[in-house]
Amino acid sequence: MRNVTRIAEVREAVRDWRRAGQRVVFVPTMGNLHAGHMSLLEAARAHGERFVASIFVNPMQFGPNEDFAHYPRTPQRDERMLSEAGCDLMFMPDVAEMYPFGSAAATRVEVPGLSDILCGEFRPGHFQGVTTVVCKLLHIVEPDAAVFGEKDFQQLTLIRRMVSELCMPVQIVAAATVRDADGLALSSRNQYLTEAERAQAPAIHRTLREAAARLAAGEQDVAAIERHGLRALEAQGLRPDYFAVKRAADLGPPQADTRHWVVLTAAHLGKARLIDNLQVER
Ligand code: PAF
């Protein structure tokens, strides 16, 4: 595996693979890799022959009081894991390479509306940072396909919409959420949990499952399911930002004929803000 820090080096490597007729699949990450990220690389295998992963903790997607400075960074371990997983190219730019005029002054990409609901309501500017950096990364790598985790369901929905609206010729592949045995979705932010909080955290998945079961059974009162979810999380010691039932296709309000639903939540537990979701067909 090659480890590069410059945009020009990525372009050169990808150009050579393209000339050789190979399909390139891209996995963007913020590093501190765990089994969830490895499953994205696993999903990538079905879509091409060459694999690029980026490791970039993107300052633009962190609010002023968020954990940018403390976000776990483990570059050497990440490099080893990517290499062992068969990645061909690791792109680890610094902030100046990605934002030559600084991240505050950078040109931005925004998906209005979708960026402002759910997590967007509680993390203003977050999704503008995500869509901006993903748009830039997709322009740098120009992959045939790019893989994103379903754990960040709103992010995945926004990226699909951005790619479609900006006519970007890339296939977006969704990879299923990886969970610990007790249901907690894997996340770098799980490291912020104390032992006692880690024992409480599976309440998120349990509560989502209860809501998903009620929806699957045909319950129509979405507001009641949302209220119950919020109360259940609070009763189990979490501080939820939201617990919401949406149409999976576009995160709009579900209609009578909606078949594909998603229940999403974000909740604080100690120093961590955890997100998770479950999709439901009915
Ligand atoms: O999901 C993430 O790790 C990040 O939001 C992403 C897509 C790498 C953009 O910084």
PDB file of C-alpha atoms and ligand atoms in Angstrom:
ATOM      1  CA  MET A   1       0.000   0.000   0.000  1.00  0.00           C
ATOM      2  CA  ARG A   2       1.212   3.506  -0.829  1.00  0.00           C
ATOM      3  CA  ASN A   3       0.733   6.240   1.738  1.00  0.00           C
ATOM      4  CA  VAL A   4       0.420   9.702   0.159  1.00  0.00           C
ATOM      5  CA  THR A   5      -0.383  13.160   1.465  1.00  0.00           C
ATOM      6  CA  ARG A   6      -0.682  15.153  -1.771  1.00  0.00           C
ATOM      7  CA  ILE A   7      -3.668  15.491  -4.084  1.00  0.00           C
ATOM      8  CA  ALA A   8      -1.388  15.221  -7.135  1.00  0.00           C
ATOM      9  CA  GLU A   9      -0.072  11.853  -5.933  1.00  0.00           C
ATOM     10  CA  VAL A  10      -3.599  10.456  -5.602  1.00  0.00           C
ATOM     11  CA  ARG A  11      -4.493  11.656  -9.092  1.00  0.00           C
ATOM     12  CA  GLU A  12      -1.388  10.088 -10.590  1.00  0.00           C
ATOM     13  CA  ALA A  13      -1.992   6.665  -8.978  1.00  0.00           C
ATOM     14  CA  VAL A  14      -5.669   6.597  -9.916  1.00  0.00           C
ATOM     15  CA  ARG A  15      -4.915   7.674 -13.506  1.00  0.00           C
ATOM     16  CA  ASP A  16      -2.550   4.719 -13.936  1.00  0.00           C
ATOM     17  CA  TRP A  17      -5.169   2.237 -12.652  1.00  0.00           C
ATOM     18  CA  ARG A  18      -7.807   3.730 -14.890  1.00  0.00           C
ATOM     19  CA  ARG A  19      -5.534   3.419 -17.909  1.00  0.00           C
ATOM     20  CA  ALA A  20      -5.138  -0.249 -17.031  1.00  0.00           C
ATOM     21  CA  GLY A  21      -8.947  -0.588 -17.084  1.00  0.00           C
ATOM     22  CA  GLN A  22      -9.295  -1.132 -13.324  1.00  0.00           C
ATOM     23  CA  ARG A  23     -12.289   0.090 -11.310  1.00  0.00           C
ATOM     24  CA  VAL A  24     -11.388   2.257  -8.343  1.00  0.00           C
ATOM     25  CA  VAL A  25     -13.384   2.173  -5.093  1.00  0.00           C
ATOM     26  CA  PHE A  26     -12.982   4.833  -2.428  1.00  0.00           C
ATOM     27  CA  VAL A  27     -13.584   4.658   1.335  1.00  0.00           C
ATOM     28  CA  PRO A  28     -13.430   8.082   3.039  1.00  0.00           C
ATOM     29  CA  THR A  29     -12.784   8.015   6.787  1.00  0.00           C
ATOM     30  CA  MET A  30     -11.623  10.200   9.646  1.00  0.00           C
ATOM     31  CA  GLY A  31      -9.228   7.463  10.788  1.00  0.00           C
ATOM     32  CA  ASN A  32      -9.075   5.751  14.186  1.00  0.00           C
ATOM     33  CA  LEU A  33     -10.204   2.703  12.274  1.00  0.00           C
ATOM     34  CA  HIS A  34     -12.260  -0.089  13.801  1.00  0.00           C
ATOM     35  CA  ALA A  35     -14.237  -3.082  12.535  1.00  0.00           C
ATOM     36  CA  GLY A  36     -16.941  -0.738  11.201  1.00  0.00           C
ATOM     37  CA  HIS A  37     -14.440   0.890   8.820  1.00  0.00           C
ATOM     38  CA  MET A  38     -13.019  -2.493   7.862  1.00  0.00           C
ATOM     39  CA  SER A  39     -16.519  -3.564   6.831  1.00  0.00           C
ATOM     40  CA  LEU A  40     -16.602  -0.586   4.429  1.00  0.00           C
ATOM     41  CA  LEU A  41     -13.430  -1.904   2.793  1.00  0.00           C
ATOM     42  CA  GLU A  42     -14.971  -5.368   2.703  1.00  0.00           C
ATOM     43  CA  ALA A  43     -18.040  -3.933   0.944  1.00  0.00           C
ATOM     44  CA  ALA A  44     -15.725  -2.109  -1.475  1.00  0.00           C
ATOM     45  CA  ARG A  45     -14.315  -5.414  -2.759  1.00  0.00           C
ATOM     46  CA  ALA A  46     -17.492  -6.241  -4.659  1.00  0.00           C
ATOM     47  CA  HIS A  47     -17.261  -2.992  -6.650  1.00  0.00           C
ATOM     48  CA  GLY A  48     -13.760  -2.797  -8.089  1.00  0.00           C
ATOM     49  CA  GLU A  49     -10.154  -3.873  -8.221  1.00  0.00           C
ATOM     50  CA  ARG A  50      -8.304  -0.933  -6.655  1.00  0.00           C
ATOM     51  CA  PHE A  51      -9.033   0.544  -3.233  1.00  0.00           C
ATOM     52  CA  VAL A  52      -8.305   4.024  -1.936  1.00  0.00           C
ATOM     53  CA  ALA A  53      -8.987   5.108   1.661  1.00  0.00           C
ATOM     54  CA  SER A  54      -8.636   8.629   3.004  1.00  0.00           C
ATOM     55  CA  ILE A  55      -7.873   9.568   6.577  1.00  0.00           C
ATOM     56  CA  PHE A  56      -8.725  13.174   7.290  1.00  0.00           C
ATOM     57  CA  VAL A  57     -10.246  14.640  10.438  1.00  0.00           C
ATOM     58  CA  ASN A  58     -12.188  17.365   8.715  1.00  0.00           C
ATOM     59  CA  PRO A  59     -12.246  20.576  10.791  1.00  0.00           C
ATOM     60  CA  MET A  60     -15.155  21.963   8.770  1.00  0.00           C
ATOM     61  CA  GLN A  61     -17.597  19.378  10.088  1.00  0.00           C
ATOM     62  CA  PHE A  62     -16.903  20.075  13.777  1.00  0.00           C
ATOM     63  CA  GLY A  63     -18.678  22.880  15.648  1.00  0.00           C
ATOM     64  CA  PRO A  64     -16.691  25.315  17.817  1.00  0.00           C
ATOM     65  CA  ASN A  65     -17.531  23.411  21.023  1.00  0.00           C
ATOM     66  CA  GLU A  66     -17.145  19.923  19.567  1.00  0.00           C
ATOM     67  CA  ASP A  67     -14.364  17.344  19.826  1.00  0.00           C
ATOM     68  CA  PHE A  68     -12.134  18.245  16.813  1.00  0.00           C
ATOM     69  CA  ALA A  69      -9.013  18.705  18.963  1.00  0.00           C
ATOM     70  CA  HIS A  70      -9.631  15.525  20.948  1.00  0.00           C
ATOM     71  CA  TYR A  71     -10.970  13.323  18.153  1.00  0.00           C
ATOM     72  CA  PRO A  72      -8.866  10.112  18.395  1.00  0.00           C
ATOM     73  CA  ARG A  73      -6.025  10.041  15.859  1.00  0.00           C
ATOM     74  CA  THR A  74      -4.109   6.757  15.356  1.00  0.00           C
ATOM     75  CA  PRO A  75      -2.370   7.108  11.961  1.00  0.00           C
ATOM     76  CA  GLN A  76       0.209   4.331  12.328  1.00  0.00           C
ATOM     77  CA  ARG A  77      -2.342   1.780  13.462  1.00  0.00           C
ATOM     78  CA  ASP A  78      -4.705   2.924  10.685  1.00  0.00           C
ATOM     79  CA  GLU A  79      -1.973   2.477   8.075  1.00  0.00           C
ATOM     80  CA  ARG A  80      -1.275  -1.066   9.278  1.00  0.00           C
ATOM     81  CA  MET A  81      -4.961  -1.985   9.285  1.00  0.00           C
ATOM     82  CA  LEU A  82      -5.567  -0.604   5.794  1.00  0.00           C
ATOM     83  CA  SER A  83      -2.512  -2.341   4.411  1.00  0.00           C
ATOM     84  CA  GLU A  84      -3.555  -5.677   5.948  1.00  0.00           C
ATOM     85  CA  ALA A  85      -7.064  -5.212   4.523  1.00  0.00           C
ATOM     86  CA  GLY A  86      -5.662  -4.968   0.990  1.00  0.00           C
ATOM     87  CA  CYS A  87      -6.054  -1.214   0.488  1.00  0.00           C
ATOM     88  CA  ASP A  88      -3.858   0.058  -2.376  1.00  0.00           C
ATOM     89  CA  LEU A  89      -3.590   3.729  -1.512  1.00  0.00           C
ATOM     90  CA  MET A  90      -4.000   5.650   1.730  1.00  0.00           C
ATOM     91  CA  PHE A  91      -4.498   9.401   1.332  1.00  0.00           C
ATOM     92  CA  MET A  92      -3.728  11.318   4.513  1.00  0.00           C
ATOM     93  CA  PRO A  93      -3.702  15.028   3.637  1.00  0.00           C
ATOM     94  CA  ASP A  94      -3.119  17.804   6.131  1.00  0.00           C
ATOM     95  CA  VAL A  95      -5.587  20.654   6.557  1.00  0.00           C
ATOM     96  CA  ALA A  96      -3.587  22.996   4.269  1.00  0.00           C
ATOM     97  CA  GLU A  97      -3.681  20.454   1.430  1.00  0.00           C
ATOM     98  CA  MET A  98      -7.474  20.177   1.656  1.00  0.00           C
ATOM     99  CA  TYR A  99      -8.215  23.825   2.522  1.00  0.00           C
ATOM    100  CA  PRO A 100      -5.435  26.012   1.096  1.00  0.00           C
ATOM    101  CA  PHE A 101      -7.310  29.178   2.103  1.00  0.00           C
ATOM    102  CA  GLY A 102      -8.249  27.765   5.534  1.00  0.00           C
ATOM    103  CA  SER A 103     -11.395  25.803   6.316  1.00  0.00           C
ATOM    104  CA  ALA A 104     -13.335  28.865   7.499  1.00  0.00           C
ATOM    105  CA  ALA A 105     -12.867  30.647   4.148  1.00  0.00           C
ATOM    106  CA  ALA A 106     -13.306  27.596   1.930  1.00  0.00           C
ATOM    107  CA  THR A 107     -15.833  27.261  -0.895  1.00  0.00           C
ATOM    108  CA  ARG A 108     -18.735  25.200   0.426  1.00  0.00           C
ATOM    109  CA  VAL A 109     -21.218  22.642  -0.819  1.00  0.00           C
ATOM    110  CA  GLU A 110     -24.585  22.559   0.883  1.00  0.00           C
ATOM    111  CA  VAL A 111     -27.716  20.440   0.529  1.00  0.00           C
ATOM    112  CA  PRO A 112     -30.319  22.778   2.021  1.00  0.00           C
ATOM    113  CA  GLY A 113     -33.191  21.344   4.025  1.00  0.00           C
ATOM    114  CA  LEU A 114     -31.771  17.865   4.479  1.00  0.00           C
ATOM    115  CA  SER A 115     -28.741  19.419   6.221  1.00  0.00           C
ATOM    116  CA  ASP A 116     -30.857  21.277   8.741  1.00  0.00           C
ATOM    117  CA  ILE A 117     -33.008  18.505  10.234  1.00  0.00           C
ATOM    118  CA  LEU A 118     -32.189  15.753  12.772  1.00  0.00           C
ATOM    119  CA  CYS A 119     -28.435  15.982  13.529  1.00  0.00           C
ATOM    120  CA  GLY A 120     -28.253  19.172  11.440  1.00  0.00           C
ATOM    121  CA  GLU A 121     -30.567  20.928  13.860  1.00  0.00           C
ATOM    122  CA  PHE A 122     -28.263  20.134  16.792  1.00  0.00           C
ATOM    123  CA  ARG A 123     -24.944  20.492  14.941  1.00  0.00           C
ATOM    124  CA  PRO A 124     -25.329  23.618  12.791  1.00  0.00           C
ATOM    125  CA  GLY A 125     -22.880  23.615   9.878  1.00  0.00           C
ATOM    126  CA  HIS A 126     -21.893  19.968  10.418  1.00  0.00           C
ATOM    127  CA  PHE A 127     -23.380  18.602   7.218  1.00  0.00           C
ATOM    128  CA  GLN A 128     -22.107  21.514   5.156  1.00  0.00           C
ATOM    129  CA  GLY A 129     -18.656  20.431   6.340  1.00  0.00           C
ATOM    130  CA  VAL A 130     -19.387  16.814   5.420  1.00  0.00           C
ATOM    131  CA  THR A 131     -20.752  17.506   1.941  1.00  0.00           C
ATOM    132  CA  THR A 132     -17.934  19.965   1.224  1.00  0.00           C
ATOM    133  CA  VAL A 133     -15.165  17.559   2.166  1.00  0.00           C
ATOM    134  CA  VAL A 134     -16.815  14.548   0.504  1.00  0.00           C
ATOM    135  CA  CYS A 135     -17.348  16.556  -2.689  1.00  0.00           C
ATOM    136  CA  LYS A 136     -13.671  17.566  -2.668  1.00  0.00           C
ATOM    137  CA  LEU A 137     -12.491  14.025  -1.928  1.00  0.00           C
ATOM    138  CA  LEU A 138     -14.645  12.604  -4.721  1.00  0.00           C
ATOM    139  CA  HIS A 139     -13.161  15.174  -7.138  1.00  0.00           C
ATOM    140  CA  ILE A 140      -9.645  14.310  -6.004  1.00  0.00           C
ATOM    141  CA  VAL A 141      -9.984  10.522  -6.219  1.00  0.00           C
ATOM    142  CA  GLU A 142     -12.592  10.358  -9.019  1.00  0.00           C
ATOM    143  CA  PRO A 143     -13.551   6.817  -7.994  1.00  0.00           C
ATOM    144  CA  ASP A 144     -16.027   4.599  -9.809  1.00  0.00           C
ATOM    145  CA  ALA A 145     -17.694   3.858  -6.464  1.00  0.00           C
ATOM    146  CA  ALA A 146     -17.482   5.181  -2.901  1.00  0.00           C
ATOM    147  CA  VAL A 147     -18.614   3.384   0.253  1.00  0.00           C
ATOM    148  CA  PHE A 148     -20.399   4.979   3.222  1.00  0.00           C
ATOM    149  CA  GLY A 149     -21.796   3.345   6.364  1.00  0.00           C
ATOM    150  CA  GLU A 150     -25.523   3.160   7.062  1.00  0.00           C
ATOM    151  CA  LYS A 151     -24.778   4.071  10.672  1.00  0.00           C
ATOM    152  CA  ASP A 152     -24.529   7.684   9.470  1.00  0.00           C
ATOM    153  CA  PHE A 153     -27.849   7.394   7.676  1.00  0.00           C
ATOM    154  CA  GLN A 154     -28.472  11.124   7.313  1.00  0.00           C
ATOM    155  CA  GLN A 155     -24.940  11.610   5.972  1.00  0.00           C
ATOM    156  CA  LEU A 156     -25.492   8.801   3.457  1.00  0.00           C
ATOM    157  CA  THR A 157     -28.801  10.347   2.337  1.00  0.00           C
ATOM    158  CA  LEU A 158     -27.189  13.774   1.902  1.00  0.00           C
ATOM    159  CA  ILE A 159     -24.277  12.373  -0.068  1.00  0.00           C
ATOM    160  CA  ARG A 160     -26.572  10.455  -2.405  1.00  0.00           C
ATOM    161  CA  ARG A 161     -28.540  13.659  -2.983  1.00  0.00           C
ATOM    162  CA  MET A 162     -25.413  15.781  -3.535  1.00  0.00           C
ATOM    163  CA  VAL A 163     -23.923  13.282  -5.982  1.00  0.00           C
ATOM    164  CA  SER A 164     -27.173  13.107  -7.913  1.00  0.00           C
ATOM    165  CA  GLU A 165     -27.762  16.874  -8.007  1.00  0.00           C
ATOM    166  CA  LEU A 166     -24.161  17.734  -8.895  1.00  0.00           C
ATOM    167  CA  CYS A 167     -24.148  15.019 -11.603  1.00  0.00           C
ATOM    168  CA  MET A 168     -21.074  13.350 -10.114  1.00  0.00           C
ATOM    169  CA  PRO A 169     -20.305  10.102 -11.962  1.00  0.00           C
ATOM    170  CA  VAL A 170     -19.805   7.903  -8.910  1.00  0.00           C
ATOM    171  CA  GLN A 171     -21.803   4.996  -7.520  1.00  0.00           C
ATOM    172  CA  ILE A 172     -22.585   5.399  -3.815  1.00  0.00           C
ATOM    173  CA  VAL A 173     -22.498   2.074  -1.987  1.00  0.00           C
ATOM    174  CA  ALA A 174     -24.125   1.700   1.453  1.00  0.00           C
ATOM    175  CA  ALA A 175     -22.564  -0.694   3.988  1.00  0.00           C
ATOM    176  CA  ALA A 176     -24.549  -2.152   6.894  1.00  0.00           C
ATOM    177  CA  THR A 177     -23.847  -0.969  10.448  1.00  0.00           C
ATOM    178  CA  VAL A 178     -21.454  -3.125  12.456  1.00  0.00           C
ATOM    179  CA  ARG A 179     -22.487  -3.702  16.070  1.00  0.00           C
ATOM    180  CA  ASP A 180     -20.976  -5.140  19.210  1.00  0.00           C
ATOM    181  CA  ALA A 181     -22.674  -8.282  20.534  1.00  0.00           C
ATOM    182  CA  ASP A 182     -24.937  -6.172  22.788  1.00  0.00           C
ATOM    183  CA  GLY A 183     -26.162  -4.094  19.836  1.00  0.00           C
ATOM    184  CA  LEU A 184     -24.070  -0.933  20.291  1.00  0.00           C
ATOM    185  CA  ALA A 185     -23.076   0.420  16.872  1.00  0.00           C
ATOM    186  CA  LEU A 186     -19.294   0.683  16.488  1.00  0.00           C
ATOM    187  CA  SER A 187     -18.042   4.268  16.574  1.00  0.00           C
ATOM    188  CA  SER A 188     -14.778   6.000  17.398  1.00  0.00           C
ATOM    189  CA  ARG A 189     -16.761   8.038  19.918  1.00  0.00           C
ATOM    190  CA  ASN A 190     -17.578   4.896  21.951  1.00  0.00           C
ATOM    191  CA  GLN A 191     -14.071   5.389  23.369  1.00  0.00           C
ATOM    192  CA  TYR A 192     -15.323   8.429  25.278  1.00  0.00           C
ATOM    193  CA  LEU A 193     -17.630   6.195  27.377  1.00  0.00           C
ATOM    194  CA  THR A 194     -16.700   5.150  30.908  1.00  0.00           C
ATOM    195  CA  GLU A 195     -17.270   1.504  31.829  1.00  0.00           C
ATOM    196  CA  ALA A 196     -20.621   2.345  33.446  1.00  0.00           C
ATOM    197  CA  GLU A 197     -21.726   4.401  30.420  1.00  0.00           C
ATOM    198  CA  ARG A 198     -20.661   1.621  28.058  1.00  0.00           C
ATOM    199  CA  ALA A 199     -23.032  -0.683  29.962  1.00  0.00           C
ATOM    200  CA  GLN A 200     -25.889   1.830  29.469  1.00  0.00           C
ATOM    201  CA  ALA A 201     -25.202   2.522  25.785  1.00  0.00           C
ATOM    202  CA  PRO A 202     -26.972  -0.576  24.296  1.00  0.00           C
ATOM    203  CA  ALA A 203     -30.220   1.127  25.414  1.00  0.00           C
ATOM    204  CA  ILE A 204     -29.994   3.035  22.114  1.00  0.00           C
ATOM    205  CA  HIS A 205     -30.234  -0.076  19.967  1.00  0.00           C
ATOM    206  CA  ARG A 206     -32.847  -1.662  22.254  1.00  0.00           C
ATOM    207  CA  THR A 207     -35.057   1.421  22.019  1.00  0.00           C
ATOM    208  CA  LEU A 208     -34.661   1.604  18.244  1.00  0.00           C
ATOM    209  CA  ARG A 209     -35.624  -2.069  17.991  1.00  0.00           C
ATOM    210  CA  GLU A 210     -38.773  -1.515  20.026  1.00  0.00           C
ATOM    211  CA  ALA A 211     -39.790   1.362  17.750  1.00  0.00           C
ATOM    212  CA  ALA A 212     -38.943  -0.649  14.620  1.00  0.00           C
ATOM    213  CA  ALA A 213     -41.055  -3.564  15.888  1.00  0.00           C
ATOM    214  CA  ARG A 214     -44.058  -1.262  16.467  1.00  0.00           C
ATOM    215  CA  LEU A 215     -43.711   0.152  12.957  1.00  0.00           C
ATOM    216  CA  ALA A 216     -43.287  -3.278  11.415  1.00  0.00           C
ATOM    217  CA  ALA A 217     -46.471  -4.361  13.225  1.00  0.00           C
ATOM    218  CA  GLY A 218     -48.308  -1.585  11.384  1.00  0.00           C
ATOM    219  CA  GLU A 219     -48.655   1.048  14.112  1.00  0.00           C
ATOM    220  CA  GLN A 220     -49.638   4.385  12.506  1.00  0.00           C
ATOM    221  CA  ASP A 221     -49.092   6.829  15.380  1.00  0.00           C
ATOM    222  CA  VAL A 222     -45.560   7.954  14.542  1.00  0.00           C
ATOM    223  CA  ALA A 223     -45.632  10.793  17.088  1.00  0.00           C
ATOM    224  CA  ALA A 224     -46.437   8.314  19.880  1.00  0.00           C
ATOM    225  CA  ILE A 225     -43.540   6.070  18.834  1.00  0.00           C
ATOM    226  CA  GLU A 226     -41.202   9.095  18.817  1.00  0.00           C
ATOM    227  CA  ARG A 227     -42.396  10.278  22.246  1.00  0.00           C
ATOM    228  CA  HIS A 228     -42.023   6.790  23.682  1.00  0.00           C
ATOM    229  CA  GLY A 229     -38.470   6.503  22.257  1.00  0.00           C
ATOM    230  CA  LEU A 230     -37.396   9.807  23.831  1.00  0.00           C
ATOM    231  CA  ARG A 231     -38.861   8.853  27.207  1.00  0.00           C
ATOM    232  CA  ALA A 232     -37.336   5.360  27.102  1.00  0.00           C
ATOM    233  CA  LEU A 233     -33.855   6.761  26.390  1.00  0.00           C
ATOM    234  CA  GLU A 234     -34.197   9.324  29.173  1.00  0.00           C
ATOM    235  CA  ALA A 235     -35.391   6.632  31.588  1.00  0.00           C
ATOM    236  CA  GLN A 236     -32.220   4.667  30.795  1.00  0.00           C
ATOM    237  CA  GLY A 237     -29.963   7.613  31.653  1.00  0.00           C
ATOM    238  CA  LEU A 238     -29.319   9.054  28.159  1.00  0.00           C
ATOM    239  CA  ARG A 239     -29.937  12.625  26.969  1.00  0.00           C
ATOM    240  CA  PRO A 240     -31.483  12.294  23.509  1.00  0.00           C
ATOM    241  CA  ASP A 241     -31.315  15.155  20.985  1.00  0.00           C
ATOM    242  CA  TYR A 242     -34.055  13.505  18.935  1.00  0.00           C
ATOM    243  CA  PHE A 243     -35.807  10.205  18.296  1.00  0.00           C
ATOM    244  CA  ALA A 244     -37.502  10.369  14.906  1.00  0.00           C
ATOM    245  CA  VAL A 245     -39.359   8.177  12.436  1.00  0.00           C
ATOM    246  CA  LYS A 246     -38.819   9.169   8.778  1.00  0.00           C
ATOM    247  CA  ARG A 247     -39.236   8.030   5.212  1.00  0.00           C
ATOM    248  CA  ALA A 248     -35.967   6.238   4.413  1.00  0.00           C
ATOM    249  CA  ALA A 249     -35.720   7.539   0.828  1.00  0.00           C
ATOM    250  CA  ASP A 250     -35.389  11.238   1.699  1.00  0.00           C
ATOM    251  CA  LEU A 251     -35.917  11.623   5.457  1.00  0.00           C
ATOM    252  CA  GLY A 252     -39.259  13.283   4.806  1.00  0.00           C
ATOM    253  CA  PRO A 253     -42.339  12.667   6.968  1.00  0.00           C
ATOM    254  CA  PRO A 254     -43.709   9.159   6.411  1.00  0.00           C
ATOM    255  CA  GLN A 255     -46.948   8.929   4.411  1.00  0.00           C
ATOM    256  CA  ALA A 256     -49.697   6.304   4.499  1.00  0.00           C
ATOM    257  CA  ASP A 257     -48.140   4.536   1.499  1.00  0.00           C
ATOM    258  CA  THR A 258     -44.529   4.656   2.792  1.00  0.00           C
ATOM    259  CA  ARG A 259     -42.978   1.193   2.661  1.00  0.00           C
ATOM    260  CA  HIS A 260     -39.362   1.903   3.619  1.00  0.00           C
ATOM    261  CA  TRP A 261     -39.005   3.658   6.981  1.00  0.00           C
ATOM    262  CA  VAL A 262     -36.096   4.576   9.182  1.00  0.00           C
ATOM    263  CA  VAL A 263     -35.997   5.295  12.912  1.00  0.00           C
ATOM    264  CA  LEU A 264     -33.100   7.550  13.858  1.00  0.00           C
ATOM    265  CA  THR A 265     -31.743   8.851  17.120  1.00  0.00           C
ATOM    266  CA  ALA A 266     -28.874  10.860  18.584  1.00  0.00           C
ATOM    267  CA  ALA A 267     -28.263  10.821  22.318  1.00  0.00           C
ATOM    268  CA  HIS A 268     -25.629  12.096  24.712  1.00  0.00           C
ATOM    269  CA  LEU A 269     -24.086   9.768  27.240  1.00  0.00           C
ATOM    270  CA  GLY A 270     -21.306  11.248  29.370  1.00  0.00           C
ATOM    271  CA  LYS A 271     -18.883  12.953  26.975  1.00  0.00           C
ATOM    272  CA  ALA A 272     -20.107  11.028  23.930  1.00  0.00           C
ATOM    273  CA  ARG A 273     -22.820  11.915  21.456  1.00  0.00           C
ATOM    274  CA  LEU A 274     -23.934   8.645  19.868  1.00  0.00           C
ATOM    275  CA  ILE A 275     -26.086   8.185  16.768  1.00  0.00           C
ATOM    276  CA  ASP A 276     -27.804   5.111  15.421  1.00  0.00           C
ATOM    277  CA  ASN A 277     -30.768   4.090  13.262  1.00  0.00           C
ATOM    278  CA  LEU A 278     -32.771   1.096  12.081  1.00  0.00           C
ATOM    279  CA  GLN A 279     -34.555   0.679   8.775  1.00  0.00           C
ATOM    280  CA  VAL A 280     -37.984  -0.949   8.584  1.00  0.00           C
ATOM    281  CA  GLU A 281     -39.880  -2.346   5.583  1.00  0.00           C
ATOM    282  CA  ARG A 282     -43.608  -2.772   5.720  1.00  0.00           C
TER     283      ARG A 282
HETATM  284  O1  PAF B   1     -18.272   9.470   8.217  1.00  0.00           O
HETATM  285  C1  PAF B   1     -17.162  10.007   8.333  1.00  0.00           C
HETATM  286  O2  PAF B   1     -16.189   9.429   8.853  1.00  0.00           O
HETATM  287  C2  PAF B   1     -16.969  11.424   7.822  1.00  0.00           C
HETATM  288  O3  PAF B   1     -18.106  12.196   8.020  1.00  0.00           O
HETATM  289  C3  PAF B   1     -16.502  11.483   6.356  1.00  0.00           C
HETATM  290  C4  PAF B   1     -17.530  10.885   5.416  1.00  0.00           C
HETATM  291  C5  PAF B   1     -15.191  10.734   6.205  1.00  0.00           C
HETATM  292  C6  PAF B   1     -16.280  12.941   5.950  1.00  0.00           C
HETATM  293  O4  PAF B   1     -15.329  13.559   6.740  1.00  0.00           O
END
